[in-house]
Structures are given as C-alpha cells and as structure tokens.
mmCIF file of C-alpha atoms and ligand atoms in Angstrom:
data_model
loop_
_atom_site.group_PDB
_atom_site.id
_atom_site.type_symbol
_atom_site.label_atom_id
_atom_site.label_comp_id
_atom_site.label_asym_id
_atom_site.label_seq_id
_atom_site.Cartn_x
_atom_site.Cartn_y
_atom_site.Cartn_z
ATOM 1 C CA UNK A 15 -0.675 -26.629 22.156
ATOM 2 C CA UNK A 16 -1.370 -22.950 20.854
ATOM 3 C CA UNK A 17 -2.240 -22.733 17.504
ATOM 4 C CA UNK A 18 -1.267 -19.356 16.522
ATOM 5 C CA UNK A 19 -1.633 -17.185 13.790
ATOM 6 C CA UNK A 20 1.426 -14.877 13.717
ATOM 7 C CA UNK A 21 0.530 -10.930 12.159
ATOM 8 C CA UNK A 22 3.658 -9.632 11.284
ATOM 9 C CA UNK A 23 5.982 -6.932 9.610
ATOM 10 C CA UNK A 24 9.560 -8.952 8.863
ATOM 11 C CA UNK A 25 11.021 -7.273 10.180
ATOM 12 C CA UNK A 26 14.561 -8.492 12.005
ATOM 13 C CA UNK A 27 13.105 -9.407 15.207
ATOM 14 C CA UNK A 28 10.024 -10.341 13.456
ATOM 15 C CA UNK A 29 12.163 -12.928 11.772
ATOM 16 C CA UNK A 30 13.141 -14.228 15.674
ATOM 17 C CA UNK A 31 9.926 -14.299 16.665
ATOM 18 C CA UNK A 32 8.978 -16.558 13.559
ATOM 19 C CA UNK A 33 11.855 -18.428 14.286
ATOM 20 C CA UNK A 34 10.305 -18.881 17.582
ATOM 21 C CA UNK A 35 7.090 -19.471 16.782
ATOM 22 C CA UNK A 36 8.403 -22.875 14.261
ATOM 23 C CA UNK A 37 10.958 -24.106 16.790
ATOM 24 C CA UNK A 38 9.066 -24.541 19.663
ATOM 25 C CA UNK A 39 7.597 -27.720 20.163
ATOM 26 C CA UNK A 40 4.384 -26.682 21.890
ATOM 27 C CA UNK A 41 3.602 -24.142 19.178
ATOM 28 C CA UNK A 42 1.607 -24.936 15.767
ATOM 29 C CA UNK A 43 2.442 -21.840 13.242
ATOM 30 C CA UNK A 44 -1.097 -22.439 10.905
ATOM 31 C CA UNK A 45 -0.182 -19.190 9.040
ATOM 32 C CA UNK A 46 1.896 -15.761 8.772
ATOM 33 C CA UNK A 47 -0.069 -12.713 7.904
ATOM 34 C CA UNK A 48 1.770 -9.816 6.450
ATOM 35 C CA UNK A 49 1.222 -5.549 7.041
ATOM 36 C CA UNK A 50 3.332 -2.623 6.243
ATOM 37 C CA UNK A 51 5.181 -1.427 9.071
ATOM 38 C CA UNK A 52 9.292 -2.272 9.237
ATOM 39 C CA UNK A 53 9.100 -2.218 5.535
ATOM 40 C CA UNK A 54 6.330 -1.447 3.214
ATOM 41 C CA UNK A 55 3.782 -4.470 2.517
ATOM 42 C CA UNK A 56 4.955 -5.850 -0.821
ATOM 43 C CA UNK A 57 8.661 -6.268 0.935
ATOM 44 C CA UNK A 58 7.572 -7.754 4.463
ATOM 45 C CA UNK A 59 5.156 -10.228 2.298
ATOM 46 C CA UNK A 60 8.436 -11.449 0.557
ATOM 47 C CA UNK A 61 10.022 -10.993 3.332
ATOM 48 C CA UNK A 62 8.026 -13.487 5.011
ATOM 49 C CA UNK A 63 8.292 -16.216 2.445
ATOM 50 C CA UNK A 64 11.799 -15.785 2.251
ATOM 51 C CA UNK A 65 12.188 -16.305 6.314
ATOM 52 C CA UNK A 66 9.843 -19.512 5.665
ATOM 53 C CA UNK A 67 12.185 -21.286 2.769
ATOM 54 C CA UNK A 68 15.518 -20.266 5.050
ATOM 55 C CA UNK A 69 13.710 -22.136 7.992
ATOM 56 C CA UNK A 70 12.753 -24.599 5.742
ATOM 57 C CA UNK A 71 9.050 -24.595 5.983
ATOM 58 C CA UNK A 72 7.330 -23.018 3.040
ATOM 59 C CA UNK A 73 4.109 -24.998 3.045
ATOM 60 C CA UNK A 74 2.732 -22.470 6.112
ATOM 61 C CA UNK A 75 0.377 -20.532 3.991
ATOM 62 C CA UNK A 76 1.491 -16.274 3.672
ATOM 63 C CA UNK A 77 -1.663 -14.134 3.664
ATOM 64 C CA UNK A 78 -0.718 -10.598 2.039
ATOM 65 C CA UNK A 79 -2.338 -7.837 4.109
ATOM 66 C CA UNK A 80 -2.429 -4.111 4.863
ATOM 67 C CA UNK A 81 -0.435 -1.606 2.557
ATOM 68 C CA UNK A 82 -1.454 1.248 4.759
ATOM 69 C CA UNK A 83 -2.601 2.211 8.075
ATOM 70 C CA UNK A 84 -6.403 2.456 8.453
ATOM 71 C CA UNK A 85 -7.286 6.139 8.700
ATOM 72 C CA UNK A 86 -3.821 8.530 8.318
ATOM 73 C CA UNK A 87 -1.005 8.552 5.775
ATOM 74 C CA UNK A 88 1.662 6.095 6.498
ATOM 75 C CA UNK A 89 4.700 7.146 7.691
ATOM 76 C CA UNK A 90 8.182 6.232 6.053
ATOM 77 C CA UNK A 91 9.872 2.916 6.950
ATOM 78 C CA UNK A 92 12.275 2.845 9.410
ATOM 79 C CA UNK A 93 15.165 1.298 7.237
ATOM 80 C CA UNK A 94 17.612 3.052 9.744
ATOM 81 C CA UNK A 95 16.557 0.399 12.121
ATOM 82 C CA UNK A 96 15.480 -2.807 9.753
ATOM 83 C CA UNK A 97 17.575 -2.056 6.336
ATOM 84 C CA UNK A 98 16.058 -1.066 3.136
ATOM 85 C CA UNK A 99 15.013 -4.454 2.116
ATOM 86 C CA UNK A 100 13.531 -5.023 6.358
ATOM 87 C CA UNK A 101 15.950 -7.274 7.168
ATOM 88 C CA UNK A 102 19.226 -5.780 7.857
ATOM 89 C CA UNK A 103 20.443 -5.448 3.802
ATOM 90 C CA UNK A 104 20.938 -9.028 3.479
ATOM 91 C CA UNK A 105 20.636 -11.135 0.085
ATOM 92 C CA UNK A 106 17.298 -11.967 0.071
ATOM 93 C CA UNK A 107 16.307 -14.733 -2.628
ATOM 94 C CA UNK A 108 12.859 -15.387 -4.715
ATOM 95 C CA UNK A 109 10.881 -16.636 -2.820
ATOM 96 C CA UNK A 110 10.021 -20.488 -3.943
ATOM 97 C CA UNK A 111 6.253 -19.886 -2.830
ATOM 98 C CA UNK A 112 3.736 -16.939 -3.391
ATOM 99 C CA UNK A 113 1.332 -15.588 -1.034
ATOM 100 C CA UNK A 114 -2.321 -17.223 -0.695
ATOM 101 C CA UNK A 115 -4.951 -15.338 -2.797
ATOM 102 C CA UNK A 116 -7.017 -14.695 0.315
ATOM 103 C CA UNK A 117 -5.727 -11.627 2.202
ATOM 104 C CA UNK A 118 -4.920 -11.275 5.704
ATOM 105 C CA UNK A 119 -7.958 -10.222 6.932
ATOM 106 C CA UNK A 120 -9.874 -12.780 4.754
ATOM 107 C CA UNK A 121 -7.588 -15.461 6.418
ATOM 108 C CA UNK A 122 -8.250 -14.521 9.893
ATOM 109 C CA UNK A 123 -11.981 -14.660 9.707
ATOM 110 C CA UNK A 124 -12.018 -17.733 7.726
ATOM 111 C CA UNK A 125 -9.701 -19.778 10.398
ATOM 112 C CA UNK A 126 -11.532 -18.049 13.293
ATOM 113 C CA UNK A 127 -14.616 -19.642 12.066
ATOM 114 C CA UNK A 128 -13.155 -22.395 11.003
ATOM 115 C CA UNK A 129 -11.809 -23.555 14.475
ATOM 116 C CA UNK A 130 -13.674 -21.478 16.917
ATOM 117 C CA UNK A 131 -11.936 -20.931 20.236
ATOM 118 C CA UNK A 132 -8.775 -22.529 18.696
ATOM 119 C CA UNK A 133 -6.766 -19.888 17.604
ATOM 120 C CA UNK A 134 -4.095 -17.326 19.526
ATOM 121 C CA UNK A 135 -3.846 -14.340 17.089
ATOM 122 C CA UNK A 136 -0.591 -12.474 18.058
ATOM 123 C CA UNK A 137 0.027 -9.393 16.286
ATOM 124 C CA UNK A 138 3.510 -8.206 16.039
ATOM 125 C CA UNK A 139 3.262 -5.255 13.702
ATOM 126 C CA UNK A 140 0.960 -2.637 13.431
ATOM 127 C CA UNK A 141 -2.886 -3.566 14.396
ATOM 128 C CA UNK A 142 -4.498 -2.635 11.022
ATOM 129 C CA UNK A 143 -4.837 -6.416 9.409
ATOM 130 C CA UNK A 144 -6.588 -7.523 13.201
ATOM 131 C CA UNK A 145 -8.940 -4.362 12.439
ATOM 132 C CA UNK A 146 -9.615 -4.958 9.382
ATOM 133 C CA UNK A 147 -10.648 -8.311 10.188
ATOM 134 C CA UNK A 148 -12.829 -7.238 12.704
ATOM 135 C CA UNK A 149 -14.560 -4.866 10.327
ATOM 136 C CA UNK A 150 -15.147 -8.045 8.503
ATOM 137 C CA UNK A 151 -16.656 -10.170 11.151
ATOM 138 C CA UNK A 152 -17.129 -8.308 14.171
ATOM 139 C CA UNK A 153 -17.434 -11.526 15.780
ATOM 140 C CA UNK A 154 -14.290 -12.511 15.663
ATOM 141 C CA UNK A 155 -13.715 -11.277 19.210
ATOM 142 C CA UNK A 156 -16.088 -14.277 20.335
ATOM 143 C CA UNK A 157 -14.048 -16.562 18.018
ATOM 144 C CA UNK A 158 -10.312 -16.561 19.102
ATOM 145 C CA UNK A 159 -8.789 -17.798 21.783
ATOM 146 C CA UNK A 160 -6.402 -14.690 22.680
ATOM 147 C CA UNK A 161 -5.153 -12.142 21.268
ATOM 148 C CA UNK A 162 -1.539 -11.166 21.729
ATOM 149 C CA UNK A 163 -0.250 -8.005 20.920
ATOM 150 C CA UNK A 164 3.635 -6.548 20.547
ATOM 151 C CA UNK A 165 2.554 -2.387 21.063
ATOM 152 C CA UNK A 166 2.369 -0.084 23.356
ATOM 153 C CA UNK A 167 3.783 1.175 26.947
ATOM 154 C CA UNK A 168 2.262 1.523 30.193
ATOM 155 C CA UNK A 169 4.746 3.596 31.909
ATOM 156 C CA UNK A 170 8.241 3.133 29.767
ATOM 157 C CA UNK A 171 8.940 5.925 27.398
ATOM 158 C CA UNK A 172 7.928 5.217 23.529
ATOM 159 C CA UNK A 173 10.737 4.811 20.731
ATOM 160 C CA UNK A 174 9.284 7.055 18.534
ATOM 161 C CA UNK A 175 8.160 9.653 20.238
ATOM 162 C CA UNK A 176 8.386 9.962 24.233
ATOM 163 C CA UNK A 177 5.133 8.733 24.513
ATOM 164 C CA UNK A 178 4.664 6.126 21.611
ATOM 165 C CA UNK A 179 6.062 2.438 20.622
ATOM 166 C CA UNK A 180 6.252 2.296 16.886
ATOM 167 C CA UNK A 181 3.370 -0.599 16.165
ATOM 168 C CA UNK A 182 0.679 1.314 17.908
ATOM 169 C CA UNK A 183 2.036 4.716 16.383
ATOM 170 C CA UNK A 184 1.934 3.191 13.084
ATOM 171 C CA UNK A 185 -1.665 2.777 12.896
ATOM 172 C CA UNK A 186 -3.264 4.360 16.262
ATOM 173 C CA UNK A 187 -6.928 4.227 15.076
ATOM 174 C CA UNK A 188 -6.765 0.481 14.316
ATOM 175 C CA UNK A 189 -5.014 0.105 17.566
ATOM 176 C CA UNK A 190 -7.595 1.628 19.451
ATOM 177 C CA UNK A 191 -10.672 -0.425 17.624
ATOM 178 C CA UNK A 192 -8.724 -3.285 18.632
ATOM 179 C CA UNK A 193 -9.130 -2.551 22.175
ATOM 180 C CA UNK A 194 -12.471 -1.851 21.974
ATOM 181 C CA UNK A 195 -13.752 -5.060 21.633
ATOM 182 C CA UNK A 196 -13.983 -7.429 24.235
ATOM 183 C CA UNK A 197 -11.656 -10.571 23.400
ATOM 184 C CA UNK A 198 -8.707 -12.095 25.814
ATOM 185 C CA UNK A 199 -5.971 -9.723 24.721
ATOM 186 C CA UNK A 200 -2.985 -8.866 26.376
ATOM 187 C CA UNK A 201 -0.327 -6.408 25.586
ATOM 188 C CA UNK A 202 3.303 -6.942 25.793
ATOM 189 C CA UNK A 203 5.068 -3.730 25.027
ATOM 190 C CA UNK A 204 8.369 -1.857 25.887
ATOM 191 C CA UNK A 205 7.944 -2.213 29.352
ATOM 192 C CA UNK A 206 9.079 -5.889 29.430
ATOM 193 C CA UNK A 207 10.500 -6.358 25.502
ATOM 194 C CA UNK A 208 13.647 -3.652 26.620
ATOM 195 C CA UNK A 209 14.208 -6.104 29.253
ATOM 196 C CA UNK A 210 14.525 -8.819 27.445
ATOM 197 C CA UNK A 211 18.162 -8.792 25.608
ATOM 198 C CA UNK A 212 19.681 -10.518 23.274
ATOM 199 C CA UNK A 213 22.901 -9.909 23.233
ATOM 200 C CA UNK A 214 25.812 -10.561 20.374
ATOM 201 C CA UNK A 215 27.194 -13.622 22.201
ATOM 202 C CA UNK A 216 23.500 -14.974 22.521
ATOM 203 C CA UNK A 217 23.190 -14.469 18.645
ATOM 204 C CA UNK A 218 26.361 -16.085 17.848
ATOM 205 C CA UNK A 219 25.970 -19.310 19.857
ATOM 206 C CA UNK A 220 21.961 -19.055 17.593
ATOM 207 C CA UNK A 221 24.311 -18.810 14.480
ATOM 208 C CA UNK A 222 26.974 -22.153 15.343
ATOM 209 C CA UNK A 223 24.263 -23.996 16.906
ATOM 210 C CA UNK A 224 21.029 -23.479 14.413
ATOM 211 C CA UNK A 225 22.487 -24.044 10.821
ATOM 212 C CA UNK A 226 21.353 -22.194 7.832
ATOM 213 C CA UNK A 227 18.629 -20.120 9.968
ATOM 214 C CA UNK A 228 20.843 -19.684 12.900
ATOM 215 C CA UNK A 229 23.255 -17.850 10.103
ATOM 216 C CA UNK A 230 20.268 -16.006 8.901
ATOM 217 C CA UNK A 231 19.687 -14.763 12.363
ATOM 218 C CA UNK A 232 23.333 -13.753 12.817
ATOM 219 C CA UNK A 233 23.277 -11.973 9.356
ATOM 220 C CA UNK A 234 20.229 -9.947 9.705
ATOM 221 C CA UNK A 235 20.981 -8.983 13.188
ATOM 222 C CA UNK A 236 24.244 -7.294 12.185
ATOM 223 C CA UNK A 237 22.310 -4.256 11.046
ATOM 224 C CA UNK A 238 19.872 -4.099 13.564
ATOM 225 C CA UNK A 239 22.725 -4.615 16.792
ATOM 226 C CA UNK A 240 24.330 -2.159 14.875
ATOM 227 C CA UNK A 241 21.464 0.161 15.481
ATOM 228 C CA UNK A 242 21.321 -0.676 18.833
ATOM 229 C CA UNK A 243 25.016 -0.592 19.417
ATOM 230 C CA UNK A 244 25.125 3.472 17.934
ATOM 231 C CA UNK A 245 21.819 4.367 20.752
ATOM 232 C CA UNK A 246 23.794 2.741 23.885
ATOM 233 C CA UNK A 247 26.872 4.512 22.561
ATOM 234 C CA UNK A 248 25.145 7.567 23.391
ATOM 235 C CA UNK A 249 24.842 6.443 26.714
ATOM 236 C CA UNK A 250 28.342 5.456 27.024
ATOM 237 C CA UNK A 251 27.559 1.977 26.712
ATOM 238 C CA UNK A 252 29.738 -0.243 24.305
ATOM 239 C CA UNK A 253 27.359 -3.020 25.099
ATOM 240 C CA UNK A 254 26.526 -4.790 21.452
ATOM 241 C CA UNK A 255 22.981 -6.288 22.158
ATOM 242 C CA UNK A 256 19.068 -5.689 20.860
ATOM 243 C CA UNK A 257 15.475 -5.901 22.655
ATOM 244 C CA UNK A 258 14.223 -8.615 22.070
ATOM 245 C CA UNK A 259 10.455 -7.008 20.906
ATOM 246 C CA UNK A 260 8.712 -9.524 19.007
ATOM 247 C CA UNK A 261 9.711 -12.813 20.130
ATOM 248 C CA UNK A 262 9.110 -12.023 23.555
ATOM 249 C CA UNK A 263 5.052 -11.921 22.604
ATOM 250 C CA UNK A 264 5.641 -15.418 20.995
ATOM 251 C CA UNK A 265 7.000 -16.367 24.483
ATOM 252 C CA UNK A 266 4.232 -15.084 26.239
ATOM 253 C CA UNK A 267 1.909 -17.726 24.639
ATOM 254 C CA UNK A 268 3.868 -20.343 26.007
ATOM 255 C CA UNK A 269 5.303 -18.846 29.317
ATOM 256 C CA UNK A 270 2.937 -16.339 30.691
ATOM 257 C CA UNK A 271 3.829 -17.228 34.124
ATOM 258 C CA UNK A 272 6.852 -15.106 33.850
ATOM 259 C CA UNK A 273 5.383 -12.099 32.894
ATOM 260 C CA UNK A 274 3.525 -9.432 35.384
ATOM 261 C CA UNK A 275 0.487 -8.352 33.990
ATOM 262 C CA UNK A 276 -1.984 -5.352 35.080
ATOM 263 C CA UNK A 277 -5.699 -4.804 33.332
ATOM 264 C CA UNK A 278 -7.934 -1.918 33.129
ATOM 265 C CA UNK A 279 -9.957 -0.607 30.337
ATOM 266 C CA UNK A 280 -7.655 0.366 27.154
ATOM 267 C CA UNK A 281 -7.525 3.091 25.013
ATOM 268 C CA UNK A 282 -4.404 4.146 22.154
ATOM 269 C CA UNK A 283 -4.756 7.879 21.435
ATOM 270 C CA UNK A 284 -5.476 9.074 17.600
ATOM 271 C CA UNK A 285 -4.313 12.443 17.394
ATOM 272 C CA UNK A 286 -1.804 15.014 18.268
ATOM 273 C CA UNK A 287 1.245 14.987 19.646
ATOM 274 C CA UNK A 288 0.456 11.940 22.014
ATOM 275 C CA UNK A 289 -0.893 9.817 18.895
ATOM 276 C CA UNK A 290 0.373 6.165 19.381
ATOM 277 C CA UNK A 291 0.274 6.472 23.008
ATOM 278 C CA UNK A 292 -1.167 3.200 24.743
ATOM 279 C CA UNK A 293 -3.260 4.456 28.352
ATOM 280 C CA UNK A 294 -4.678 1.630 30.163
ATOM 281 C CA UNK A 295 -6.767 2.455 33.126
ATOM 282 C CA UNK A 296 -5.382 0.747 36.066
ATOM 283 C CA UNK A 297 -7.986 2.888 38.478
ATOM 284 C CA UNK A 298 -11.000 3.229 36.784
ATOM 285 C CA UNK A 299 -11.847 6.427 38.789
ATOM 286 C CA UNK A 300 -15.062 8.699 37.871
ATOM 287 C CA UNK A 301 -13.447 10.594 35.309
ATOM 288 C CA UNK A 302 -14.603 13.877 33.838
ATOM 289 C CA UNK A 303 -14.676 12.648 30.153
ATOM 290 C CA UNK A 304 -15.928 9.418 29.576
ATOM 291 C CA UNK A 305 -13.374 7.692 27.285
ATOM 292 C CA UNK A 306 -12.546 4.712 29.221
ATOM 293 C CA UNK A 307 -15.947 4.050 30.693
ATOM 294 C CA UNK A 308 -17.672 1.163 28.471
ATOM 295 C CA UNK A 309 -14.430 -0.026 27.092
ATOM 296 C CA UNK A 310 -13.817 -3.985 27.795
ATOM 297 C CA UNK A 311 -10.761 -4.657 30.261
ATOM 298 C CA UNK A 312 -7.406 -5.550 28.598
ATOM 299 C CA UNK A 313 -4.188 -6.856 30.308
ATOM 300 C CA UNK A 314 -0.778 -5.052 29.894
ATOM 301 C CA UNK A 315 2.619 -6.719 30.979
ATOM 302 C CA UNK A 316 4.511 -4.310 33.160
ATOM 303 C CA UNK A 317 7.360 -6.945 34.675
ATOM 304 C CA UNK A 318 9.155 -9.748 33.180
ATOM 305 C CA UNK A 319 11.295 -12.699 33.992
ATOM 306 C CA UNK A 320 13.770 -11.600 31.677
ATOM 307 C CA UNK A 321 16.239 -14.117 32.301
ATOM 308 C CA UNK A 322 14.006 -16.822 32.141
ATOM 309 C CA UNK A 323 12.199 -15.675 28.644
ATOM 310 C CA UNK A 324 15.513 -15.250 26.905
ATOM 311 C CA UNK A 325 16.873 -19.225 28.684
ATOM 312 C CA UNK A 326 13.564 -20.239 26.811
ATOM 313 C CA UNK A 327 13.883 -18.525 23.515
ATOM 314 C CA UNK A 328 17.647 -19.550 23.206
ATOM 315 C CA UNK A 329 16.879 -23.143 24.441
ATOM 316 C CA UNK A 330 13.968 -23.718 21.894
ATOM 317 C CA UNK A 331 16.065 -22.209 19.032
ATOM 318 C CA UNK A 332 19.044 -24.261 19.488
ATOM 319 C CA UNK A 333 17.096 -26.986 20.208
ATOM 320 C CA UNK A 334 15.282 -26.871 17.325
ATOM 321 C CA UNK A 335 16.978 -28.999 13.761
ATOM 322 C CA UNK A 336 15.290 -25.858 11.489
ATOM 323 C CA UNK A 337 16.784 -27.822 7.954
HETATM 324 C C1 LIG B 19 8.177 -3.011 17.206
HETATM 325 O O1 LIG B 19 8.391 -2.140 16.088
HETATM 326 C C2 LIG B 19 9.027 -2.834 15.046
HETATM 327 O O2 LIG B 19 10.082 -2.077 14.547
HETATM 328 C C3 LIG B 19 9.509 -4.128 15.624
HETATM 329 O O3 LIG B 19 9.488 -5.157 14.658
HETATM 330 C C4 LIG B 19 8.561 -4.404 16.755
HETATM 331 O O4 LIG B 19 7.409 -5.075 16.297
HETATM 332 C C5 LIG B 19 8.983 -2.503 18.389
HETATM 333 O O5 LIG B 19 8.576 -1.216 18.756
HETATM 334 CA CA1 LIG B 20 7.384 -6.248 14.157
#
C-alpha cells in the first residue's frame, strides 16, 4: 500500500489528483504539502484544506510550504487557467482546520526519517518544497521510497513556452537539484498527461455518482474545461474535455504497468529562453560539455495506457463513498 505524501499547488486538477489519492483503496494520503504555483501559497494552502473538508477528511495534516521559487522571481499565476481563487472561481469556505506549524519541507524530512523507505513523495507542483527539503537533509534521497514527479517533457512541446511544462518552468533551479540526486524518481509529464482525457461526460457521471465532492469536481472543472474548450477551438475542435495532469502521477503509483518509461541522466535547464525545459539523456554519448555526465539516472514516461489510467481513475472515484 503506498503511503504517499502528495506536494501540491490546488490547483483544479490538483484537486482530482487529491481526490484520487483519498479514494483509492490501496493508497494512504499521510499528508498534503502546499507551494505557490496555480495560485500563490497562502491561497493553494487554503485551498488545500478546503478540498480536505469537501472530501470529508480534514484530520490529514496540511504542511504550508514555498511562497516562491528557489532562485528567480516568481512569475504571475495563471488564473486564466485555474481562476483567481485556483480553483475555477468557486465559493470556497473557511477552512474548519489550519495548517500544521511545521512547514513543508520540515514535514518531509521529519516523515522520511520517521518511516525510512516508507514513503512515495509525488510532487505535483513546482519542485521547490522537495528542494528545499533536500537542502535540509540531503539524505532524504536514501530515505524515500520514490519520488514521483508531474513536470517536464521529453519530446512533446511545453505549455508555456515551446519547450517548457509549467511545474518545471516555475522553479527550474529546484527542478534541476531535484534530479541531481540519486533517489527512485520518475517523471510523468506532458507526454502521457495530454493523453490522458477527461472529458465533460466523464466529469458529469464524477458529479451524479460522487456526492458533495463529485459536485465539487464538476464545479471547479467548469472553468478549467472552459480553458481547454477556447485552445481546441482554435484547432477547430468543439471537443469540451481537460488533460488529466496531476492525477495521472497519482495513478502511476498504483498502475505503473501502463505507463512506458525511458531513463537516462536528467537535467531541467535554468536560463534563457529554454529555462523550464526537462532533457533527459536517453544516449549518454561522449558529449563535448559535461552536463549530464555524473548525474544519477532518472526515468521519464513517454507512452501511456490512456484508456486504462482514466477506467482506473473514474472507477476509484465513483467507487469511492467520499462523505
Ligand atoms: C501542471 O501545471 C499546473 O497548472 C497543473 O496543476 C499541473 O500540475 C501541468 O503543466
Ligand atoms: Ca499542480
């Protein structure tokens, strides 16, 4: 049974993948840690607690983390994509819990050592609360099970620049000190997540079949389909669907036999035009600079069962009595 701490931005497919993450019955959720990203900090923290009362589990412990990404300025939220308030402009209550006085990074070492070997860290926002812990303990490598992150491409275009995904452009210098430690990591990043859809007719059978959280799903995904819905327009698509980003890393830890995955010493670049961009080194050549060389070997998924991850995330959500 993967006991999982879930690092996240909420985010409107964050809240899916948390939705995930509670439902399935293989999967113990032992905490959520919070980063800006999708919205800043102090909103995805309430955020968090809020998606924890609707799914009626409050007593997981919320560790605040990151306000801002390790090294540059942060960039604006994208509240074209998630809403102002992260999750699609819906009413959002006080939350009936507060965060944990420990922060994010605090909370990661703390389990880590706690329950060595134990503990599947997936990170689906961007990487700065897993480096940050790693500044704090740079054992913690040694210390987790896996590490599973939402970020990056290997070969699809990003979607916020051509060449960069929006976690790992967020905070590229804590992306890349991620990868250069040597822990059981894998990647799953556009070039399975925009395979996986979930599509309005998925979302409404999650809404009449999941009570009060299935209607939270429906609601916040209004804003984000809606998103979606105006990008596939352009491509003369009236298709009303949305990639199903997040959760699919959730489904990973339970289902990685449906998902292709390649390895090769990983870097994410820093600077410049290309900053964000994910490269992992699939040929490990004798290159003229030595960037990759010395850098541990990561796994990236680059093919998907689609069908199958989306039967399994709709299954375990409608299967799941969330009140
Ligand atoms: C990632 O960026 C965020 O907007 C989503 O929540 C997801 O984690 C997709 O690029
Ligand atoms: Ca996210």
């Amino acid at each position: 049974m993967p006991k999982i701490i879930l690092d996240t931005d909420p985010g409107i497919d964050d809240a899916q993948a948390i939705a995930f993450a509670i439902a399935h019955p293989d999967i113990e959720l032992l905490g959520l840690t919070t980063v800006f990203g999708n919205a800043e900090v102090d909103i995805t923290t309430r955020n968090a607690l809020h998606i924890l009362d609707v799914f009626g589990q409050p007593q997981i412990p919320v560790a605040r983390g990151a306000s801002d990404p390790l090294t540059q300025a942060r960039y604006p939220a994208p509240d074209f994509v998630h809403g102002i308030d992260g999750l699609g402009n819906v009413d959002i209550k006080q939350p009936s819990t507060a965060p944990i006085s420990e922060s994010a990074a605090e909370f990661i070492v703390r389990m880590a050592s706690e329950q060595p070997g134990e503990i599947t860290l997936v990170a689906i926002g961007p990487l700065t609360n897993i480096a940050q812990a790693i500044n704090l303990d740079p054992t913690l490598p040694g210390k987790v099970k896996s590490l599973v992150v939402m970020g990056g491409s290997v070969s699809h275009p990003g979607n916020v620049t051509p060449l960069a995904e929006a976690n790992f452009f967020n905070d590229p210098h804590a992306a890349d000190l991620v990868f250069s430690h040597d822990w059981p990591a894998t990647i799953i990043g556009l070039d399975v997540t925009l395979q996986t859809v979930l599509r309005d007719q998925d979302l409404a059978i999650i809404r009449d079949t999941a009570g009060q959280a299935g209607q939270f799903l429906w609601d916040t995904s209004r804003f984000y389909i809606d998103f979606y819905a105006s990008r596939l327009a352009r491509l003369g698509s009236t298709d009303r669907s949305c990639a199903m980003h997040d959760a699919s890393a959730l489904v990973y830890t339970v289902l990685p036999e449906a998902f292709q995955v390649v390895s090769g010493p990983t870097r994410v670049i820093t600077d410049g035009i290309a900053a964000g961009q994910l490269s992992v080194d699939t040929q490990q050549e004798p290159y003229v600079i030595p960037a990759w060389s010395d850098r541990p070997h990561t796994s990236a998924a680059i093919g998907v069962a689609a069908p199958r991850v989306l039967d399994t995330f709709l299954s375990t959500i409608t299967n799941h009595s969330f009140d």
